[in-house]
C-alpha atoms as a printed R data frame, in Angstrom:
    type eleno elety resid chain resno       x       y       z
1   ATOM     1    CA   MET     A     1   7.498   4.452  12.487
2   ATOM     2    CA   ALA     A     2   4.414   6.250  13.704
3   ATOM     3    CA   LYS     A     3   1.419   4.242  14.740
4   ATOM     4    CA   TYR     A     4  -1.730   4.721  12.677
5   ATOM     5    CA   ASN     A     5  -5.438   4.139  13.127
6   ATOM     6    CA   ALA     A     6  -5.522   2.001   9.996
7   ATOM     7    CA   LEU     A     7  -3.427   0.458   7.248
8   ATOM     8    CA   GLY     A     8  -4.569   0.057   3.650
9   ATOM     9    CA   MET     A     9  -2.977  -2.237   1.087
10  ATOM    10    CA   VAL     A    10  -3.482  -2.968  -2.597
11  ATOM    11    CA   GLU     A    11  -1.640  -5.761  -4.366
12  ATOM    12    CA   THR     A    12  -1.522  -5.997  -8.135
13  ATOM    13    CA   PHE     A    13   0.559  -7.535 -10.870
14  ATOM    14    CA   GLY     A    14   2.995  -5.139 -12.502
15  ATOM    15    CA   LEU     A    15   4.762  -1.924 -11.613
16  ATOM    16    CA   VAL     A    16   2.592   0.306 -13.798
17  ATOM    17    CA   TYR     A    17  -0.582  -0.827 -12.056
18  ATOM    18    CA   ALA     A    18   1.037  -0.521  -8.625
19  ATOM    19    CA   VAL     A    19   2.167   3.043  -9.329
20  ATOM    20    CA   GLU     A    20  -1.262   3.954 -10.699
21  ATOM    21    CA   ALA     A    21  -2.917   2.436  -7.618
22  ATOM    22    CA   ALA     A    22  -0.560   4.347  -5.309
23  ATOM    23    CA   ASP     A    23  -1.242   7.602  -7.151
24  ATOM    24    CA   ALA     A    24  -5.006   7.114  -6.905
25  ATOM    25    CA   MET     A    25  -4.768   6.145  -3.230
26  ATOM    26    CA   ILE     A    26  -2.767   9.206  -2.236
27  ATOM    27    CA   LYS     A    27  -4.931  11.596  -4.257
28  ATOM    28    CA   ALA     A    28  -8.215  10.151  -2.975
29  ATOM    29    CA   ALA     A    29  -7.701  10.600   0.739
30  ATOM    30    CA   GLY     A    30  -5.467  11.985   3.436
31  ATOM    31    CA   VAL     A    31  -3.204   8.976   3.704
32  ATOM    32    CA   GLU     A    32   0.544   8.594   3.921
33  ATOM    33    CA   LEU     A    33   2.397   6.316   1.531
34  ATOM    34    CA   ILE     A    34   4.195   3.932   3.858
35  ATOM    35    CA   GLY     A    35   5.937   1.761   1.319
36  ATOM    36    CA   TYR     A    36   5.729  -0.948  -1.266
37  ATOM    37    CA   GLU     A    37   6.998  -4.462  -1.733
38  ATOM    38    CA   ASN     A    38   7.682  -6.524  -4.809
39  ATOM    39    CA   VAL     A    39   6.128  -9.625  -3.326
40  ATOM    40    CA   ALA     A    40   7.014 -12.248  -5.940
41  ATOM    41    CA   SER     A    41   6.960 -12.785  -9.677
42  ATOM    42    CA   GLY     A    42   5.750  -9.259 -10.423
43  ATOM    43    CA   TYR     A    43   3.166  -8.889  -7.680
44  ATOM    44    CA   ILE     A    44   3.600  -5.556  -5.929
45  ATOM    45    CA   SER     A    45   1.880  -4.390  -2.742
46  ATOM    46    CA   VAL     A    46   1.378  -0.695  -1.956
47  ATOM    47    CA   LEU     A    47   0.855   0.272   1.700
48  ATOM    48    CA   VAL     A    48  -0.783   3.451   3.025
49  ATOM    49    CA   ALA     A    49  -1.727   4.560   6.515
50  ATOM    50    CA   GLY     A    50  -4.077   7.055   8.102
51  ATOM    51    CA   ASP     A    51  -7.468   7.084   9.725
52  ATOM    52    CA   ILE     A    52  -9.900   4.279   8.954
53  ATOM    53    CA   ALA     A    53 -12.174   6.218   6.591
54  ATOM    54    CA   ALA     A    54  -9.226   7.663   4.656
55  ATOM    55    CA   CYS     A    55  -7.620   4.246   4.246
56  ATOM    56    CA   GLN     A    56 -10.900   2.752   3.035
57  ATOM    57    CA   SER     A    57 -11.361   5.576   0.510
58  ATOM    58    CA   ALA     A    58  -7.756   5.220  -0.618
59  ATOM    59    CA   VAL     A    59  -7.967   1.461  -1.089
60  ATOM    60    CA   ASP     A    60 -11.273   1.794  -2.946
61  ATOM    61    CA   ALA     A    61  -9.668   4.360  -5.277
62  ATOM    62    CA   GLY     A    62  -6.605   2.169  -5.847
63  ATOM    63    CA   VAL     A    63  -8.746  -0.866  -6.629
64  ATOM    64    CA   LYS     A    64 -10.917   1.167  -8.991
65  ATOM    65    CA   ARG     A    65  -7.882   2.535 -10.842
66  ATOM    66    CA   VAL     A    66  -6.410  -0.935 -11.394
67  ATOM    67    CA   ASN     A    67  -9.771  -2.332 -12.487
68  ATOM    68    CA   ASP     A    68 -10.402   0.634 -14.819
69  ATOM    69    CA   MET     A    69  -7.058  -0.110 -16.482
70  ATOM    70    CA   GLU     A    70  -8.062  -3.776 -16.743
71  ATOM    71    CA   GLY     A    71  -5.064  -4.672 -14.594
72  ATOM    72    CA   ASN     A    72  -4.642  -7.766 -12.505
73  ATOM    73    CA   LEU     A    73  -5.772  -6.879  -8.996
74  ATOM    74    CA   HIS     A    74  -4.613  -9.622  -6.649
75  ATOM    75    CA   SER     A    75  -5.948  -8.408  -3.297
76  ATOM    76    CA   SER     A    76  -6.755  -5.421  -1.122
77  ATOM    77    CA   VAL     A    77  -7.411  -4.864   2.556
78  ATOM    78    CA   VAL     A    78  -7.941  -2.221   5.208
79  ATOM    79    CA   ILE     A    79  -6.838  -3.140   8.710
80  ATOM    80    CA   ALA     A    80  -8.458  -0.995  11.376
81  ATOM    81    CA   SER     A    81  -6.555  -0.557  14.633
82  ATOM    82    CA   PRO     A    82  -3.597  -2.748  13.641
83  ATOM    83    CA   HIS     A    83  -1.962  -4.619  16.498
84  ATOM    84    CA   PRO     A    84   1.418  -3.093  17.447
85  ATOM    85    CA   GLU     A    85   3.206  -6.309  16.433
86  ATOM    86    CA   ILE     A    86   2.096  -5.715  12.821
87  ATOM    87    CA   TYR     A    87   4.552  -2.820  12.637
88  ATOM    88    CA   LYS     A    88   7.427  -5.300  12.723
89  ATOM    89    CA   ILE     A    89   6.310  -6.339   9.253
90  ATOM    90    CA   ILE     A    90   5.232  -2.929   7.962
91  ATOM    91    CA   ASP     A    91   8.428  -1.208   9.099
92  ATOM    92    CA   ARG     A    92  10.491  -3.494   6.861
93  ATOM    93    CA   TYR     A    93   8.769  -2.107   3.768
94  ATOM    94    CA   SER     A    94   8.796   1.579   4.672
95  ATOM    95    CA   ILE     A    95   9.906   3.970   1.944
96  ATOM    96    CA   ASP     A    96  12.841   5.280   3.992
97  ATOM    97    CA   LYS     A    97  14.303   1.773   4.197
98  ATOM    98    CA   ILE     A    98  13.667   0.855   0.563
99  ATOM    99    CA   LEU     A    99  15.068   3.960  -1.136
100 ATOM   100    CA   PRO     A   100  18.651   5.115  -0.713
101 ATOM   101    CA   SER     A   101  18.961   8.129   1.584
102 ATOM   102    CA   GLY     A   102  18.595  11.494  -0.061
103 ATOM   103    CA   GLU     A   103  15.945  10.459  -2.600
């Protein structure tokens, strides 16, 4: 996995809200969708990466979308200059490892 200047994450309850957040995040800024994780009991985290400003804009857009839909936003964060060890966690949830090959 490539190393990025920043990581952005939005966690919400429910697939519909997670997909809406991801859509808003990708459309709002030049970020790459890294992956997602069904954390537990319906909580889903969406992860994006890019430069710091893009990740902040993306996370803000994802949070706004969930709130506008009156969804259950659990948390959000932007991590600037993530430590290389963080990628051991992030890599586990990358899209290419979650989806079967060819999709």
